[in-house]
CSV table of C-alpha atoms in Angstrom, one decimal:
chain,number,residue,atom,x,y,z
A,953,UNK,CA,73.2,127.6,134.3
A,954,UNK,CA,72.6,129.0,137.8
A,955,UNK,CA,72.8,132.7,138.6
A,956,UNK,CA,76.0,132.1,140.6
A,957,UNK,CA,77.8,131.0,137.4
A,958,UNK,CA,76.7,134.1,135.4
A,959,UNK,CA,79.1,137.0,135.2
A,960,UNK,CA,77.9,140.1,137.2
A,961,UNK,CA,75.8,142.4,135.1
A,962,UNK,CA,78.0,144.7,133.0
A,963,UNK,CA,81.0,142.4,133.4
A,964,UNK,CA,81.8,140.9,130.0
A,965,UNK,CA,82.8,137.3,129.7
A,966,UNK,CA,86.5,136.4,129.4
A,967,UNK,CA,85.9,135.6,125.7
A,968,UNK,CA,84.4,139.1,125.2
A,969,UNK,CA,87.3,140.7,127.0
A,970,UNK,CA,89.8,138.8,124.8
A,971,UNK,CA,88.0,139.8,121.6
A,972,UNK,CA,87.8,143.4,122.8
A,973,UNK,CA,91.6,143.4,123.5
A,974,UNK,CA,92.2,141.9,120.0
A,975,UNK,CA,90.1,144.6,118.3
A,976,UNK,CA,91.8,147.4,120.3
A,977,UNK,CA,95.2,145.9,119.5
A,978,UNK,CA,94.4,146.3,115.8
A,979,UNK,CA,93.2,149.8,116.2
A,980,UNK,CA,89.4,149.3,116.0
A,981,UNK,CA,87.7,151.9,118.2
A,982,UNK,CA,85.4,150.5,120.9
A,983,UNK,CA,82.2,152.0,119.4
A,984,UNK,CA,82.9,150.0,116.2
A,985,UNK,CA,83.3,146.6,117.9
A,986,UNK,CA,79.7,145.3,117.6
A,987,UNK,CA,79.1,146.6,114.1
A,988,UNK,CA,82.4,145.2,112.9
A,989,UNK,CA,81.7,141.8,114.6
A,990,UNK,CA,78.3,141.7,113.0
A,991,UNK,CA,79.8,142.1,109.5
A,992,UNK,CA,82.7,139.8,110.1
A,993,UNK,CA,80.7,136.9,111.5
A,994,UNK,CA,77.5,137.5,109.6
A,995,UNK,CA,75.5,138.2,112.8
A,996,UNK,CA,72.8,140.7,113.5
A,997,UNK,CA,74.0,143.8,115.4
A,998,UNK,CA,72.0,142.5,118.4
A,999,UNK,CA,73.7,139.1,118.3
A,1000,UNK,CA,77.1,140.7,118.0
A,1001,UNK,CA,76.5,143.2,120.8
A,1002,UNK,CA,75.3,140.4,123.1
A,1003,UNK,CA,78.5,138.6,122.5
A,1004,UNK,CA,80.6,141.7,123.1
A,1005,UNK,CA,78.7,142.5,126.3
A,1006,UNK,CA,79.0,138.9,127.6
A,1007,UNK,CA,75.2,138.3,127.5
A,1008,UNK,CA,75.6,135.6,124.8
A,1009,UNK,CA,78.3,132.9,124.7
A,1010,UNK,CA,81.0,132.6,122.1
A,1011,UNK,CA,81.9,129.4,120.2
A,1012,UNK,CA,85.5,128.4,119.7
A,1013,UNK,CA,84.9,128.6,116.0
A,1014,UNK,CA,83.8,132.2,116.3
A,1015,UNK,CA,86.8,133.1,118.3
A,1016,UNK,CA,89.1,131.3,115.9
A,1017,UNK,CA,87.4,133.1,112.9
A,1018,UNK,CA,87.8,136.6,114.5
A,1019,UNK,CA,91.5,135.9,115.2
A,1020,UNK,CA,92.1,134.6,111.7
A,1021,UNK,CA,90.7,137.8,110.2
A,1022,UNK,CA,93.7,139.5,111.9
A,1023,UNK,CA,96.2,136.8,111.3
A,1024,UNK,CA,96.2,135.6,114.9
A,1025,UNK,CA,95.8,132.0,116.0
A,1026,UNK,CA,93.1,131.1,118.6
A,1027,UNK,CA,95.8,130.7,121.3
A,1028,UNK,CA,96.7,134.4,120.9
A,1029,UNK,CA,93.1,135.5,120.9
A,1030,UNK,CA,92.3,133.8,124.2
A,1031,UNK,CA,95.6,134.7,126.0
A,1032,UNK,CA,94.8,138.1,127.6
A,1033,UNK,CA,97.9,140.1,128.4
A,1034,UNK,CA,100.1,138.3,126.0
A,1035,UNK,CA,102.2,140.5,123.8
A,1036,UNK,CA,101.1,140.3,120.1
A,1037,UNK,CA,103.2,138.5,117.6
A,1038,UNK,CA,105.1,140.5,114.9
A,1039,UNK,CA,106.1,139.3,111.5
A,1040,UNK,CA,109.8,138.7,110.9
A,1041,UNK,CA,112.4,136.4,109.6
A,1042,UNK,CA,114.9,134.1,111.3
A,1043,UNK,CA,118.3,133.6,109.9
A,1044,UNK,CA,119.1,129.9,109.2
A,1045,UNK,CA,122.7,129.6,107.9
A,1046,UNK,CA,122.9,131.9,104.9
A,1047,UNK,CA,119.1,131.8,104.3
A,1048,UNK,CA,116.1,133.3,106.0
A,1049,UNK,CA,112.7,131.7,107.0
A,1050,UNK,CA,109.5,133.7,107.6
A,1051,UNK,CA,108.4,133.7,111.2
A,1052,UNK,CA,106.3,135.3,113.9
A,1053,UNK,CA,108.0,136.8,117.0
A,1054,UNK,CA,106.7,137.6,120.4
A,1055,UNK,CA,109.1,140.2,121.7
A,1056,UNK,CA,110.2,140.8,125.2
A,1057,UNK,CA,112.2,143.6,126.7
A,1058,UNK,CA,115.4,145.1,125.3
A,1059,UNK,CA,118.5,143.3,126.3
A,1060,UNK,CA,121.7,145.3,126.8
A,1061,UNK,CA,124.2,142.5,127.0
A,1062,UNK,CA,122.8,139.2,125.7
A,1063,UNK,CA,124.7,135.9,125.9
A,1064,UNK,CA,126.6,135.6,122.6
A,1065,UNK,CA,125.0,132.2,121.8
A,1066,UNK,CA,121.4,133.3,122.5
A,1067,UNK,CA,118.7,134.0,119.9
A,1068,UNK,CA,117.6,137.7,119.9
A,1069,UNK,CA,115.5,140.0,117.8
A,1070,UNK,CA,116.8,143.1,116.0
A,1071,UNK,CA,114.7,145.8,114.3
A,1072,UNK,CA,116.0,146.7,110.8
A,1073,UNK,CA,114.7,149.0,108.1
A,1074,UNK,CA,113.2,145.9,106.4
A,1075,UNK,CA,111.6,144.5,109.6
A,1076,UNK,CA,112.4,142.2,112.5
A,1077,UNK,CA,115.2,139.6,112.3
A,1078,UNK,CA,115.8,136.8,114.8
A,1079,UNK,CA,119.5,135.9,114.9
A,1080,UNK,CA,122.4,134.8,117.1
A,1081,UNK,CA,123.3,137.6,119.5
A,1082,UNK,CA,127.0,137.4,118.4
A,1083,UNK,CA,125.8,138.6,114.9
A,1084,UNK,CA,123.9,141.6,116.2
A,1085,UNK,CA,126.8,143.9,116.1
A,1086,UNK,CA,125.9,147.2,117.8
A,1087,UNK,CA,122.2,147.0,117.1
A,1088,UNK,CA,119.6,147.1,120.0
A,1089,UNK,CA,118.6,143.6,120.8
A,1090,UNK,CA,115.3,142.2,122.2
A,1091,UNK,CA,114.5,139.1,124.1
A,1092,UNK,CA,112.4,136.6,122.1
A,1093,UNK,CA,109.6,135.2,124.2
A,1094,UNK,CA,108.2,133.0,121.4
A,1095,UNK,CA,109.2,132.3,117.8
A,1096,UNK,CA,107.0,130.5,115.3
A,1097,UNK,CA,108.7,129.6,112.1
A,1098,UNK,CA,106.5,128.9,109.1
A,1099,UNK,CA,108.3,127.1,106.3
A,1100,UNK,CA,107.2,128.1,102.8
A,1101,UNK,CA,105.9,125.5,100.4
């Protein structure tokens, strides 16, 4: 690898920035990142710190493993700036199906046939806007339904 392809000194790799964002999203203070990573992946502190600083490369398996520990798929780990997914349910007829929702902004007057998210005392529900009554509705950027088995 030539010096031109290396990140500038002190500038962590994209993978390291994505992992840092994930850890911060889940409330882990920055000073705990390297020790936590060492424990989580079975690395030495030095190896973990080198990955977090961008001095050592990440494998896709490591990125996937770190995401899995927080219940996030690899695609969410490596998508900087993407809003995190939240657990919820989607109404299907008279039943409900567990899902993950990526929420957008609040919508004041959604189209009656659009799918929106509503926060209730029991959590997030994705439903048809016409069923939302007077509740505050949110745009759904992404919905992943996970049928039970």
